[in-house]
Amino acid sequence: MRRADCDGLWLPGVNLDRSCMEAAGLYHANLTQASLVSVNLRHADLKTAILRRARFALADLRGARLVETDLRDADFTEADLREVNLRKADAGGAVFRRADLRLADLRGADLSTADLLQARLTGAVASERTRWPVGFDHTAAGVVLAEDPGPEPLPLLQPPGITMQHPPLRSMS
């Protein structure tokens, strides 16, 4: 499924374990409670996707775009999230145990109830709008503070419009 165009698809509960979805377009997709264990999502576009309670343990999401994504209660245990863009993502209750978040963009992300136990955050970028768990010392974890650049720039290629209007069916008779 490398470079697959899955924009806007609703796939709640789907099992995509160990699949290769490198550079796939999953813009505004619904993968609630999906299983994506050991999946390759390098450079995938998951902007505004719904990934609530999805399981990404051991997944490779290097360079993926998860801007404004719903990650509530998702499991990223031991996932590779280097250079991932998590700007303005809602990661309430998400588990990032032993996840690699080095050089990730966390500006404006809500990590206030996330589990960051043994997560690697060296060089990750945050802003004053990034919300951390109570008592979590992001400076000691190696996080760099930067200005919030404002709204996310539009992609060079816009995703196709999602419509519910279908052409009328024609009878063969």
mmCIF file of C-alpha atoms in Angstrom:
data_model
loop_
_atom_site.group_PDB
_atom_site.id
_atom_site.type_symbol
_atom_site.label_atom_id
_atom_site.label_comp_id
_atom_site.label_asym_id
_atom_site.label_seq_id
_atom_site.Cartn_x
_atom_site.Cartn_y
_atom_site.Cartn_z
ATOM 1 C CA MET A 1 0.000 0.000 0.000
ATOM 2 C CA ARG A 2 2.992 2.280 -0.524
ATOM 3 C CA ARG A 3 1.818 5.764 -1.609
ATOM 4 C CA ALA A 4 -1.829 4.636 -1.411
ATOM 5 C CA ASP A 5 -4.463 7.367 -1.541
ATOM 6 C CA CYS A 6 -6.692 6.662 1.447
ATOM 7 C CA ASP A 7 -7.771 10.249 2.123
ATOM 8 C CA GLY A 8 -11.070 10.413 4.018
ATOM 9 C CA LEU A 9 -11.532 6.634 4.307
ATOM 10 C CA TRP A 10 -13.302 5.253 7.364
ATOM 11 C CA LEU A 11 -11.512 2.096 8.512
ATOM 12 C CA PRO A 12 -12.304 1.797 12.234
ATOM 13 C CA GLY A 13 -10.985 -1.408 13.804
ATOM 14 C CA VAL A 14 -9.037 -2.442 10.703
ATOM 15 C CA ASN A 15 -5.954 -4.643 11.139
ATOM 16 C CA LEU A 16 -2.994 -3.367 9.103
ATOM 17 C CA ASP A 17 -0.257 -5.002 11.198
ATOM 18 C CA ARG A 18 3.149 -5.219 9.469
ATOM 19 C CA SER A 19 1.894 -3.486 6.305
ATOM 20 C CA CYS A 20 3.944 -1.042 4.254
ATOM 21 C CA MET A 21 2.085 2.249 3.867
ATOM 22 C CA GLU A 22 5.120 4.437 3.268
ATOM 23 C CA ALA A 23 4.151 7.917 1.969
ATOM 24 C CA ALA A 24 0.453 6.961 2.004
ATOM 25 C CA GLY A 25 -2.169 9.684 2.053
ATOM 26 C CA LEU A 26 -4.471 9.196 5.026
ATOM 27 C CA TYR A 27 -5.630 12.799 5.306
ATOM 28 C CA HIS A 28 -8.791 12.983 7.447
ATOM 29 C CA ALA A 29 -9.041 9.155 7.609
ATOM 30 C CA ASN A 30 -10.750 7.425 10.533
ATOM 31 C CA LEU A 31 -8.630 4.606 11.991
ATOM 32 C CA THR A 32 -10.270 4.479 15.419
ATOM 33 C CA GLN A 33 -9.188 1.322 17.298
ATOM 34 C CA ALA A 34 -7.148 0.143 14.294
ATOM 35 C CA SER A 35 -4.188 -2.171 14.791
ATOM 36 C CA LEU A 36 -1.053 -0.872 13.068
ATOM 37 C CA VAL A 37 1.602 -2.855 14.922
ATOM 38 C CA SER A 38 5.011 -2.774 13.187
ATOM 39 C CA VAL A 39 3.535 -0.855 10.234
ATOM 40 C CA ASN A 40 5.718 1.308 7.975
ATOM 41 C CA LEU A 41 4.114 4.771 7.768
ATOM 42 C CA ARG A 42 7.277 6.704 6.946
ATOM 43 C CA HIS A 43 6.442 10.119 5.436
ATOM 44 C CA ALA A 44 2.698 9.340 5.473
ATOM 45 C CA ASP A 45 0.202 12.220 5.615
ATOM 46 C CA LEU A 46 -2.204 11.664 8.510
ATOM 47 C CA LYS A 47 -3.212 15.309 8.922
ATOM 48 C CA THR A 48 -6.549 15.641 10.794
ATOM 49 C CA ALA A 49 -6.921 11.839 10.929
ATOM 50 C CA ILE A 50 -8.800 10.176 13.783
ATOM 51 C CA LEU A 51 -6.500 7.612 15.413
ATOM 52 C CA ARG A 52 -8.235 7.254 18.779
ATOM 53 C CA ARG A 53 -7.306 4.078 20.654
ATOM 54 C CA ALA A 54 -5.270 2.870 17.627
ATOM 55 C CA ARG A 55 -2.269 0.630 18.298
ATOM 56 C CA PHE A 56 1.044 1.706 16.709
ATOM 57 C CA ALA A 57 3.441 -0.356 18.848
ATOM 58 C CA LEU A 58 6.835 -0.788 17.110
ATOM 59 C CA ALA A 59 5.565 1.237 14.107
ATOM 60 C CA ASP A 60 7.864 3.321 11.895
ATOM 61 C CA LEU A 61 6.390 6.814 11.492
ATOM 62 C CA ARG A 62 9.618 8.679 10.702
ATOM 63 C CA GLY A 63 8.847 11.980 8.999
ATOM 64 C CA ALA A 64 5.080 11.393 9.066
ATOM 65 C CA ARG A 65 2.676 14.334 9.212
ATOM 66 C CA LEU A 66 0.170 14.059 12.070
ATOM 67 C CA VAL A 67 -0.848 17.722 12.259
ATOM 68 C CA GLU A 68 -4.100 18.351 14.183
ATOM 69 C CA THR A 69 -4.566 14.587 14.496
ATOM 70 C CA ASP A 70 -6.739 12.949 17.173
ATOM 71 C CA LEU A 71 -4.324 10.583 18.957
ATOM 72 C CA ARG A 72 -6.291 10.235 22.182
ATOM 73 C CA ASP A 73 -5.538 6.962 23.974
ATOM 74 C CA ALA A 74 -3.421 5.674 21.039
ATOM 75 C CA ASP A 75 -0.500 3.344 21.825
ATOM 76 C CA PHE A 76 2.903 4.287 20.355
ATOM 77 C CA THR A 77 4.973 1.989 22.598
ATOM 78 C CA GLU A 78 8.507 1.688 21.145
ATOM 79 C CA ALA A 79 7.420 3.431 17.916
ATOM 80 C CA ASP A 80 9.927 5.347 15.800
ATOM 81 C CA LEU A 81 8.560 8.899 15.568
ATOM 82 C CA ARG A 82 11.773 10.716 14.627
ATOM 83 C CA GLU A 83 11.127 13.971 12.760
ATOM 84 C CA VAL A 84 7.349 13.438 12.926
ATOM 85 C CA ASN A 85 5.134 16.530 12.737
ATOM 86 C CA LEU A 86 2.699 16.412 15.671
ATOM 87 C CA ARG A 87 1.792 20.103 15.604
ATOM 88 C CA LYS A 88 -1.489 20.776 17.389
ATOM 89 C CA ALA A 89 -2.177 17.038 17.796
ATOM 90 C CA ASP A 90 -4.445 15.924 20.644
ATOM 91 C CA ALA A 91 -2.479 13.146 22.351
ATOM 92 C CA GLY A 92 -4.437 13.014 25.592
ATOM 93 C CA GLY A 93 -3.940 9.619 27.210
ATOM 94 C CA ALA A 94 -1.622 8.439 24.422
ATOM 95 C CA VAL A 95 1.202 6.080 25.357
ATOM 96 C CA PHE A 96 4.702 6.937 24.106
ATOM 97 C CA ARG A 97 6.664 4.516 26.330
ATOM 98 C CA ARG A 98 10.194 4.046 24.980
ATOM 99 C CA ALA A 99 9.115 5.834 21.757
ATOM 100 C CA ASP A 100 11.718 7.755 19.763
ATOM 101 C CA LEU A 101 10.503 11.348 19.324
ATOM 102 C CA ARG A 102 13.884 12.903 18.565
ATOM 103 C CA LEU A 103 13.600 16.008 16.347
ATOM 104 C CA ALA A 104 9.770 15.779 16.386
ATOM 105 C CA ASP A 105 7.710 18.964 16.001
ATOM 106 C CA LEU A 106 5.481 19.117 19.088
ATOM 107 C CA ARG A 107 4.473 22.771 18.864
ATOM 108 C CA GLY A 108 0.959 23.225 20.175
ATOM 109 C CA ALA A 109 0.460 19.491 20.869
ATOM 110 C CA ASP A 110 -1.573 18.426 23.899
ATOM 111 C CA LEU A 111 0.532 15.852 25.752
ATOM 112 C CA SER A 112 -0.904 16.798 29.162
ATOM 113 C CA THR A 113 -2.110 13.272 29.986
ATOM 114 C CA ALA A 114 0.263 11.319 27.727
ATOM 115 C CA ASP A 115 2.582 8.596 29.053
ATOM 116 C CA LEU A 116 6.119 9.684 28.119
ATOM 117 C CA LEU A 117 7.969 7.126 30.263
ATOM 118 C CA GLN A 118 11.460 6.609 28.768
ATOM 119 C CA ALA A 119 10.489 8.454 25.565
ATOM 120 C CA ARG A 120 13.468 9.976 23.744
ATOM 121 C CA LEU A 121 12.817 13.664 23.068
ATOM 122 C CA THR A 122 16.298 15.076 22.356
ATOM 123 C CA GLY A 123 16.036 17.878 19.812
ATOM 124 C CA ALA A 124 12.231 17.798 19.682
ATOM 125 C CA VAL A 125 10.718 21.249 19.153
ATOM 126 C CA ALA A 126 7.944 22.600 21.383
ATOM 127 C CA SER A 127 6.317 25.985 21.931
ATOM 128 C CA GLU A 128 4.665 27.770 24.820
ATOM 129 C CA ARG A 129 1.392 26.202 23.606
ATOM 130 C CA THR A 130 2.648 22.633 23.995
ATOM 131 C CA ARG A 131 0.974 21.032 27.011
ATOM 132 C CA TRP A 132 3.053 18.591 29.105
ATOM 133 C CA PRO A 133 2.110 16.093 31.834
ATOM 134 C CA VAL A 134 2.204 17.530 35.356
ATOM 135 C CA GLY A 135 5.742 17.311 36.710
ATOM 136 C CA PHE A 136 7.310 16.438 33.346
ATOM 137 C CA ASP A 137 10.547 18.359 32.770
ATOM 138 C CA HIS A 138 10.713 18.824 29.005
ATOM 139 C CA THR A 139 13.927 20.867 29.264
ATOM 140 C CA ALA A 140 15.745 18.001 31.009
ATOM 141 C CA ALA A 141 14.414 15.660 28.295
ATOM 142 C CA GLY A 142 16.260 17.740 25.668
ATOM 143 C CA VAL A 143 13.251 19.539 24.152
ATOM 144 C CA VAL A 144 14.008 22.845 22.407
ATOM 145 C CA LEU A 145 11.556 25.739 22.712
ATOM 146 C CA ALA A 146 10.695 27.698 19.560
ATOM 147 C CA GLU A 147 8.121 30.226 18.436
ATOM 148 C CA ASP A 148 4.767 28.870 17.342
ATOM 149 C CA PRO A 149 4.678 29.640 13.593
ATOM 150 C CA GLY A 150 0.894 30.070 13.546
ATOM 151 C CA PRO A 151 -1.411 28.230 11.177
ATOM 152 C CA GLU A 152 -0.140 25.163 9.375
ATOM 153 C CA PRO A 153 0.731 26.021 5.761
ATOM 154 C CA LEU A 154 -1.406 24.441 3.074
ATOM 155 C CA PRO A 155 0.145 21.462 1.259
ATOM 156 C CA LEU A 156 1.403 22.008 -2.274
ATOM 157 C CA LEU A 157 -1.187 19.562 -3.565
ATOM 158 C CA GLN A 158 -4.610 19.784 -1.998
ATOM 159 C CA PRO A 159 -6.343 16.501 -1.095
ATOM 160 C CA PRO A 160 -9.334 15.729 -3.301
ATOM 161 C CA GLY A 161 -12.648 17.036 -2.060
ATOM 162 C CA ILE A 162 -14.642 14.570 -0.018
ATOM 163 C CA THR A 163 -18.230 14.481 -1.188
ATOM 164 C CA MET A 164 -21.293 12.472 -0.341
ATOM 165 C CA GLN A 165 -23.000 13.225 -3.656
ATOM 166 C CA HIS A 166 -23.023 10.251 -5.992
ATOM 167 C CA PRO A 167 -24.102 10.185 -9.629
ATOM 168 C CA PRO A 168 -27.525 8.586 -10.210
ATOM 169 C CA LEU A 169 -27.512 4.874 -11.005
ATOM 170 C CA ARG A 170 -28.720 3.952 -14.466
ATOM 171 C CA SER A 171 -30.549 0.766 -15.292
ATOM 172 C CA MET A 172 -29.086 -1.464 -18.016
ATOM 173 C CA SER A 173 -32.561 -2.325 -19.353
#
